[in-house]
mmCIF file of N, CA and C in Angstrom:
data_model
loop_
_atom_site.group_PDB
_atom_site.id
_atom_site.type_symbol
_atom_site.label_atom_id
_atom_site.label_comp_id
_atom_site.label_asym_id
_atom_site.label_seq_id
_atom_site.Cartn_x
_atom_site.Cartn_y
_atom_site.Cartn_z
ATOM 1 N N MET A 211 121.862 123.460 41.032
ATOM 2 C CA MET A 211 121.170 122.825 42.258
ATOM 3 C C MET A 211 121.699 121.582 42.843
ATOM 4 N N LEU A 212 121.532 121.421 43.961
ATOM 5 C CA LEU A 212 122.088 120.242 44.610
ATOM 6 C C LEU A 212 120.818 119.272 44.690
ATOM 7 N N ILE A 213 120.968 118.020 44.520
ATOM 8 C CA ILE A 213 119.860 117.110 44.733
ATOM 9 C C ILE A 213 120.551 115.964 45.364
ATOM 10 N N ILE A 214 119.670 115.168 46.100
ATOM 11 C CA ILE A 214 119.972 114.067 46.722
ATOM 12 C C ILE A 214 119.241 112.841 45.929
ATOM 13 N N ILE A 215 120.123 111.880 45.568
ATOM 14 C CA ILE A 215 119.244 110.708 44.879
ATOM 15 C C ILE A 215 119.359 109.456 45.900
ATOM 16 N N THR A 216 118.339 108.866 46.195
ATOM 17 C CA THR A 216 118.504 107.607 47.000
ATOM 18 C C THR A 216 117.513 106.528 46.186
ATOM 19 N N TYR A 217 118.059 105.281 46.350
ATOM 20 C CA TYR A 217 117.533 104.062 45.511
ATOM 21 C C TYR A 217 117.362 102.967 46.453
ATOM 22 N N ASP A 218 116.481 102.049 46.068
ATOM 23 C CA ASP A 218 116.580 100.599 46.703
ATOM 24 C C ASP A 218 116.235 99.675 45.523
ATOM 25 N N VAL A 219 117.206 98.977 44.993
ATOM 26 C CA VAL A 219 116.952 98.139 43.968
ATOM 27 C C VAL A 219 116.914 96.553 44.306
ATOM 28 N N SER A 220 115.995 96.035 44.212
ATOM 29 C CA SER A 220 115.737 94.657 44.587
ATOM 30 C C SER A 220 116.903 93.572 43.894
ATOM 31 N N THR A 221 117.751 93.097 44.890
ATOM 32 C CA THR A 221 118.812 92.336 44.473
ATOM 33 C C THR A 221 118.424 90.846 44.673
ATOM 34 N N ILE A 222 117.328 90.308 44.654
ATOM 35 C CA ILE A 222 116.983 89.040 44.814
ATOM 36 C C ILE A 222 117.473 88.164 43.525
ATOM 37 N N THR A 223 117.485 88.722 42.607
ATOM 38 C CA THR A 223 117.532 88.007 41.197
ATOM 39 C C THR A 223 118.783 88.631 40.568
ATOM 40 N N ALA A 224 119.592 87.841 39.780
ATOM 41 C CA ALA A 224 120.679 88.254 39.039
ATOM 42 C C ALA A 224 120.467 89.727 38.164
ATOM 43 N N ALA A 225 119.114 89.543 37.583
ATOM 44 C CA ALA A 225 118.720 90.770 36.881
ATOM 45 C C ALA A 225 118.908 91.950 37.820
ATOM 46 N N GLY A 226 118.310 91.673 38.938
ATOM 47 C CA GLY A 226 118.113 92.992 40.014
ATOM 48 C C GLY A 226 119.707 93.358 40.299
ATOM 49 N N ARG A 227 120.317 92.498 40.628
ATOM 50 C CA ARG A 227 121.820 92.864 40.844
ATOM 51 C C ARG A 227 122.598 93.769 39.813
ATOM 52 N N LYS A 228 122.224 93.455 38.469
ATOM 53 C CA LYS A 228 122.673 94.093 37.375
ATOM 54 C C LYS A 228 122.218 95.512 37.299
ATOM 55 N N ARG A 229 120.915 95.561 37.666
ATOM 56 C CA ARG A 229 120.163 96.925 37.485
ATOM 57 C C ARG A 229 120.630 97.820 38.647
ATOM 58 N N LEU A 230 120.996 97.264 39.770
ATOM 59 C CA LEU A 230 121.656 97.858 40.920
ATOM 60 C C LEU A 230 123.076 98.485 40.332
ATOM 61 N N ARG A 231 123.912 97.691 39.836
ATOM 62 C CA ARG A 231 125.244 98.209 39.228
ATOM 63 C C ARG A 231 125.008 99.308 38.183
ATOM 64 N N ARG A 232 123.968 99.170 37.365
ATOM 65 C CA ARG A 232 123.640 100.079 36.390
ATOM 66 C C ARG A 232 123.116 101.506 37.024
ATOM 67 N N VAL A 233 122.339 101.412 38.078
ATOM 68 C CA VAL A 233 121.732 102.481 38.696
ATOM 69 C C VAL A 233 122.887 103.118 39.212
ATOM 70 N N ALA A 234 123.857 102.550 40.013
ATOM 71 C CA ALA A 234 125.100 103.313 40.698
ATOM 72 C C ALA A 234 125.913 103.875 39.670
ATOM 73 N N LYS A 235 126.074 103.164 38.515
ATOM 74 C CA LYS A 235 126.936 103.796 37.298
ATOM 75 C C LYS A 235 126.511 105.202 36.875
ATOM 76 N N VAL A 236 125.194 105.153 36.725
ATOM 77 C CA VAL A 236 124.513 106.472 36.364
ATOM 78 C C VAL A 236 124.703 107.601 37.297
ATOM 79 N N CYS A 237 124.598 107.077 38.642
ATOM 80 C CA CYS A 237 124.670 108.112 39.740
ATOM 81 C C CYS A 237 126.073 108.536 39.754
ATOM 82 N N GLU A 238 126.992 107.663 39.797
ATOM 83 C CA GLU A 238 128.465 107.993 39.716
ATOM 84 C C GLU A 238 128.914 108.742 38.638
ATOM 85 N N SER A 239 128.291 108.801 37.437
ATOM 86 C CA SER A 239 128.622 109.641 36.351
ATOM 87 C C SER A 239 128.144 111.111 36.738
ATOM 88 N N THR A 240 127.356 111.340 37.642
ATOM 89 C CA THR A 240 127.020 112.642 37.899
ATOM 90 C C THR A 240 127.182 113.307 39.057
ATOM 91 N N GLY A 241 127.467 112.436 40.207
ATOM 92 C CA GLY A 241 127.573 112.930 41.547
ATOM 93 C C GLY A 241 128.483 112.098 42.471
ATOM 94 N N GLN A 242 128.414 112.373 43.620
ATOM 95 C CA GLN A 242 129.195 111.719 44.543
ATOM 96 C C GLN A 242 128.583 110.896 45.533
ATOM 97 N N ARG A 243 128.982 109.667 45.816
ATOM 98 C CA ARG A 243 128.296 108.667 46.746
ATOM 99 C C ARG A 243 128.676 109.088 48.154
ATOM 100 N N VAL A 244 127.533 109.059 48.896
ATOM 101 C CA VAL A 244 127.613 109.599 50.189
ATOM 102 C C VAL A 244 127.159 108.603 51.191
ATOM 103 N N GLN A 245 126.396 107.433 50.791
ATOM 104 C CA GLN A 245 126.091 106.276 51.407
ATOM 105 C C GLN A 245 125.999 105.275 50.321
ATOM 106 N N ASN A 246 125.722 104.070 50.755
ATOM 107 C CA ASN A 246 125.559 102.929 49.838
ATOM 108 C C ASN A 246 124.843 103.282 48.675
ATOM 109 N N SER A 247 123.508 103.560 48.853
ATOM 110 C CA SER A 247 122.601 103.979 47.791
ATOM 111 C C SER A 247 122.178 105.467 47.760
ATOM 112 N N VAL A 248 123.048 106.297 48.317
ATOM 113 C CA VAL A 248 122.688 107.581 48.341
ATOM 114 C C VAL A 248 123.791 108.529 47.587
ATOM 115 N N PHE A 249 123.277 109.444 46.776
ATOM 116 C CA PHE A 249 124.328 110.424 45.911
ATOM 117 C C PHE A 249 123.880 111.769 46.052
ATOM 118 N N GLU A 250 124.802 112.480 46.087
ATOM 119 C CA GLU A 250 124.684 113.924 45.971
ATOM 120 C C GLU A 250 125.209 114.405 44.506
ATOM 121 N N CYS A 251 124.474 115.292 43.789
ATOM 122 C CA CYS A 251 124.671 115.461 42.602
ATOM 123 C C CYS A 251 124.287 117.075 42.323
ATOM 124 N N LYS A 252 125.401 117.826 41.902
ATOM 125 C CA LYS A 252 125.194 119.253 41.622
ATOM 126 C C LYS A 252 124.799 119.284 40.075
ATOM 127 N N VAL A 253 123.554 119.691 39.688
ATOM 128 C CA VAL A 253 123.080 119.727 38.441
ATOM 129 C C VAL A 253 122.408 121.029 38.102
ATOM 130 N N ASN A 254 122.187 121.253 36.868
ATOM 131 C CA ASN A 254 121.113 122.270 36.256
ATOM 132 C C ASN A 254 119.744 121.473 35.999
ATOM 133 N N GLN A 255 118.871 122.328 35.668
ATOM 134 C CA GLN A 255 117.630 121.676 35.333
ATOM 135 C C GLN A 255 117.593 120.670 34.205
ATOM 136 N N MET A 256 118.425 120.940 33.260
ATOM 137 C CA MET A 256 118.619 120.033 31.983
ATOM 138 C C MET A 256 119.284 118.665 32.567
ATOM 139 N N GLN A 257 120.342 119.063 33.199
ATOM 140 C CA GLN A 257 121.026 117.810 33.750
ATOM 141 C C GLN A 257 120.095 116.877 34.447
ATOM 142 N N LEU A 258 119.492 117.580 35.421
ATOM 143 C CA LEU A 258 118.372 116.870 36.230
ATOM 144 C C LEU A 258 117.395 116.041 35.309
ATOM 145 N N GLU A 259 116.798 116.658 34.562
ATOM 146 C CA GLU A 259 115.853 115.817 33.673
ATOM 147 C C GLU A 259 116.692 114.632 32.968
ATOM 148 N N GLU A 260 117.742 115.022 32.501
ATOM 149 C CA GLU A 260 118.352 113.787 31.721
ATOM 150 C C GLU A 260 118.859 112.660 32.871
ATOM 151 N N LEU A 261 119.237 113.096 33.894
ATOM 152 C CA LEU A 261 119.644 111.974 35.137
ATOM 153 C C LEU A 261 118.504 111.369 35.270
ATOM 154 N N GLU A 262 117.437 112.052 35.441
ATOM 155 C CA GLU A 262 116.013 111.293 36.021
ATOM 156 C C GLU A 262 115.661 110.314 34.870
ATOM 157 N N ARG A 263 115.696 110.707 33.485
ATOM 158 C CA ARG A 263 115.417 109.960 32.581
ATOM 159 C C ARG A 263 116.186 108.779 32.454
ATOM 160 N N ARG A 264 117.534 108.833 32.517
ATOM 161 C CA ARG A 264 118.457 107.660 32.560
ATOM 162 C C ARG A 264 118.173 106.651 33.749
ATOM 163 N N LEU A 265 117.716 107.290 34.849
ATOM 164 C CA LEU A 265 117.515 106.363 36.195
ATOM 165 C C LEU A 265 116.390 105.693 35.941
ATOM 166 N N LEU A 266 115.409 106.483 35.439
ATOM 167 C CA LEU A 266 114.067 105.655 35.111
ATOM 168 C C LEU A 266 114.130 104.616 34.131
ATOM 169 N N ALA A 267 114.979 104.528 33.168
ATOM 170 C CA ALA A 267 115.227 103.785 32.218
ATOM 171 C C ALA A 267 115.642 102.530 32.870
ATOM 172 N N GLU A 268 116.637 102.651 34.012
ATOM 173 C CA GLU A 268 117.291 101.422 34.539
ATOM 174 C C GLU A 268 116.433 100.746 35.648
ATOM 175 N N ILE A 269 115.579 101.304 36.241
ATOM 176 C CA ILE A 269 114.862 100.641 37.488
ATOM 177 C C ILE A 269 113.724 99.920 37.011
ATOM 178 N N ASP A 270 113.351 98.896 37.736
ATOM 179 C CA ASP A 270 112.138 98.161 37.489
ATOM 180 C C ASP A 270 110.963 98.929 38.528
ATOM 181 N N GLU A 271 110.149 99.626 37.904
ATOM 182 C CA GLU A 271 109.280 100.311 39.078
ATOM 183 C C GLU A 271 108.454 99.454 39.741
ATOM 184 N N LYS A 272 108.349 98.122 39.569
ATOM 185 C CA LYS A 272 107.510 97.061 40.097
ATOM 186 C C LYS A 272 108.290 96.627 41.167
ATOM 187 N N GLU A 273 109.588 96.630 41.199
ATOM 188 C CA GLU A 273 110.517 96.018 42.320
ATOM 189 C C GLU A 273 111.313 97.129 43.002
ATOM 190 N N ASP A 274 111.721 98.121 42.230
ATOM 191 C CA ASP A 274 112.697 98.926 42.911
ATOM 192 C C ASP A 274 112.017 100.327 43.476
ATOM 193 N N SER A 275 112.858 101.327 43.941
ATOM 194 C CA SER A 275 112.218 102.497 44.311
ATOM 195 C C SER A 275 113.385 103.751 44.152
ATOM 196 N N LEU A 276 113.030 104.803 43.787
ATOM 197 C CA LEU A 276 113.974 105.793 43.393
ATOM 198 C C LEU A 276 113.424 107.154 43.851
ATOM 199 N N ARG A 277 114.087 107.871 44.609
ATOM 200 C CA ARG A 277 113.740 109.145 45.165
ATOM 201 C C ARG A 277 114.762 110.093 44.893
ATOM 202 N N LEU A 278 114.393 111.269 44.432
ATOM 203 C CA LEU A 278 115.181 112.495 44.196
ATOM 204 C C LEU A 278 114.577 113.605 45.036
ATOM 205 N N TYR A 279 115.689 114.350 45.738
ATOM 206 C CA TYR A 279 115.157 115.464 46.680
ATOM 207 C C TYR A 279 116.091 116.660 46.224
ATOM 208 N N ARG A 280 115.487 117.619 45.946
ATOM 209 C CA ARG A 280 116.135 119.040 45.596
ATOM 210 C C ARG A 280 116.209 119.795 46.867
ATOM 211 N N LEU A 281 117.577 120.077 47.255
ATOM 212 C CA LEU A 281 117.772 120.982 48.405
ATOM 213 C C LEU A 281 117.752 122.308 47.849
ATOM 214 N N THR A 282 117.071 123.181 48.781
ATOM 215 C CA THR A 282 116.706 124.448 48.488
ATOM 216 C C THR A 282 118.096 125.248 48.920
ATOM 217 N N GLU A 283 118.348 126.385 48.195
ATOM 218 C CA GLU A 283 119.480 127.312 48.580
ATOM 219 C C GLU A 283 119.153 128.155 49.875
ATOM 220 N N PRO A 284 120.167 128.468 50.432
ATOM 221 C CA PRO A 284 121.614 128.050 50.455
ATOM 222 C C PRO A 284 121.774 126.627 51.137
ATOM 223 N N VAL A 285 122.155 125.745 50.530
ATOM 224 C CA VAL A 285 122.325 124.446 50.863
ATOM 225 C C VAL A 285 123.185 124.135 52.002
ATOM 226 N N GLU A 286 124.074 125.115 52.424
ATOM 227 C CA GLU A 286 124.766 124.979 53.522
ATOM 228 C C GLU A 286 124.118 124.899 54.846
ATOM 229 N N LEU A 287 122.863 125.710 54.779
ATOM 230 C CA LEU A 287 121.900 125.717 55.998
ATOM 231 C C LEU A 287 121.257 124.504 56.001
ATOM 232 N N HIS A 288 121.123 123.639 55.080
ATOM 233 C CA HIS A 288 120.208 122.438 55.015
ATOM 234 C C HIS A 288 120.901 121.055 55.411
ATOM 235 N N ILE A 289 122.178 121.240 55.443
ATOM 236 C CA ILE A 289 123.107 120.016 55.724
ATOM 237 C C ILE A 289 123.862 119.912 56.741
ATOM 238 N N LYS A 290 123.590 118.883 57.617
ATOM 239 C CA LYS A 290 124.524 118.821 58.875
ATOM 240 C C LYS A 290 125.305 117.369 58.623
ATOM 241 N N GLU A 291 126.510 117.583 58.655
ATOM 242 C CA GLU A 291 127.446 116.293 58.541
ATOM 243 C C GLU A 291 128.031 115.937 59.799
ATOM 244 N N TYR A 292 128.113 114.608 60.010
ATOM 245 C CA TYR A 292 128.907 113.915 61.330
ATOM 246 C C TYR A 292 129.593 112.725 60.721
ATOM 247 N N GLY A 293 130.360 112.316 61.478
ATOM 248 C CA GLY A 293 131.343 111.126 61.051
ATOM 249 C C GLY A 293 132.486 111.501 60.147
ATOM 250 N N ASN A 294 133.084 110.506 59.507
ATOM 251 C CA ASN A 294 134.428 110.702 58.822
ATOM 252 C C ASN A 294 134.077 111.004 57.221
ATOM 253 N N PHE A 295 132.857 110.967 56.843
ATOM 254 C CA PHE A 295 132.801 111.307 55.316
ATOM 255 C C PHE A 295 133.171 112.695 54.982
ATOM 256 N N GLN A 296 134.139 112.846 53.870
ATOM 257 C CA GLN A 296 134.568 113.765 53.423
ATOM 258 C C GLN A 296 133.951 114.435 52.063
ATOM 259 N N ALA A 297 132.919 115.230 52.049
ATOM 260 C CA ALA A 297 132.161 115.507 50.758
ATOM 261 C C ALA A 297 132.882 116.395 49.939
ATOM 262 N N VAL A 298 132.924 116.205 48.668
ATOM 263 C CA VAL A 298 133.558 117.021 47.629
ATOM 264 C C VAL A 298 132.711 118.328 47.610
ATOM 265 N N ASP A 299 133.573 119.513 47.677
ATOM 266 C CA ASP A 299 132.977 120.910 47.501
ATOM 267 C C ASP A 299 132.777 121.212 46.191
ATOM 268 N N PHE A 300 131.477 121.143 45.725
ATOM 269 C CA PHE A 300 131.153 121.345 44.193
ATOM 270 C C PHE A 300 131.510 122.721 43.833
ATOM 271 N N GLU A 301 131.684 123.697 44.784
ATOM 272 C CA GLU A 301 131.916 125.087 44.499
ATOM 273 C C GLU A 301 133.379 125.439 44.658
ATOM 274 N N GLY A 302 134.099 124.504 45.305
ATOM 275 C CA GLY A 302 135.598 124.643 45.580
ATOM 276 C C GLY A 302 136.608 124.704 44.463
ATOM 277 N N THR A 303 137.739 125.099 44.636
ATOM 278 C CA THR A 303 138.647 125.036 43.545
ATOM 279 C C THR A 303 139.107 123.482 43.103
ATOM 280 N N LEU A 304 139.148 123.123 41.855
ATOM 281 C CA LEU A 304 139.533 121.803 41.368
ATOM 282 C C LEU A 304 140.835 121.737 41.416
ATOM 283 N N VAL A 305 141.540 120.943 41.994
ATOM 284 C CA VAL A 305 143.093 120.573 42.036
ATOM 285 C C VAL A 305 143.283 119.200 41.309
ATOM 286 N N ILE A 306 144.025 119.419 40.197
ATOM 287 C CA ILE A 306 144.401 118.178 39.230
ATOM 288 C C ILE A 306 145.856 117.697 39.670
#
């Protein structure tokens, strides 16, 4: 499944800036960044639950926000892209 993760981490304090970096690292470990605080991740149900658990462990729910959206299949019908961003085709051939 393809999910979209968005987050807004308060960076007023040094602790907030550290949380922001940790949240980004967790997202980078699973997906691709499409905007500053927006990631696309191709995961199965178990990976989604693990990702959610890791993200919730990093954010401060009193100061930050986290949203996860699941795109329904077929995702090609639900995504419109404009501009110069080149998304990774999760289903395409991997060239090393």
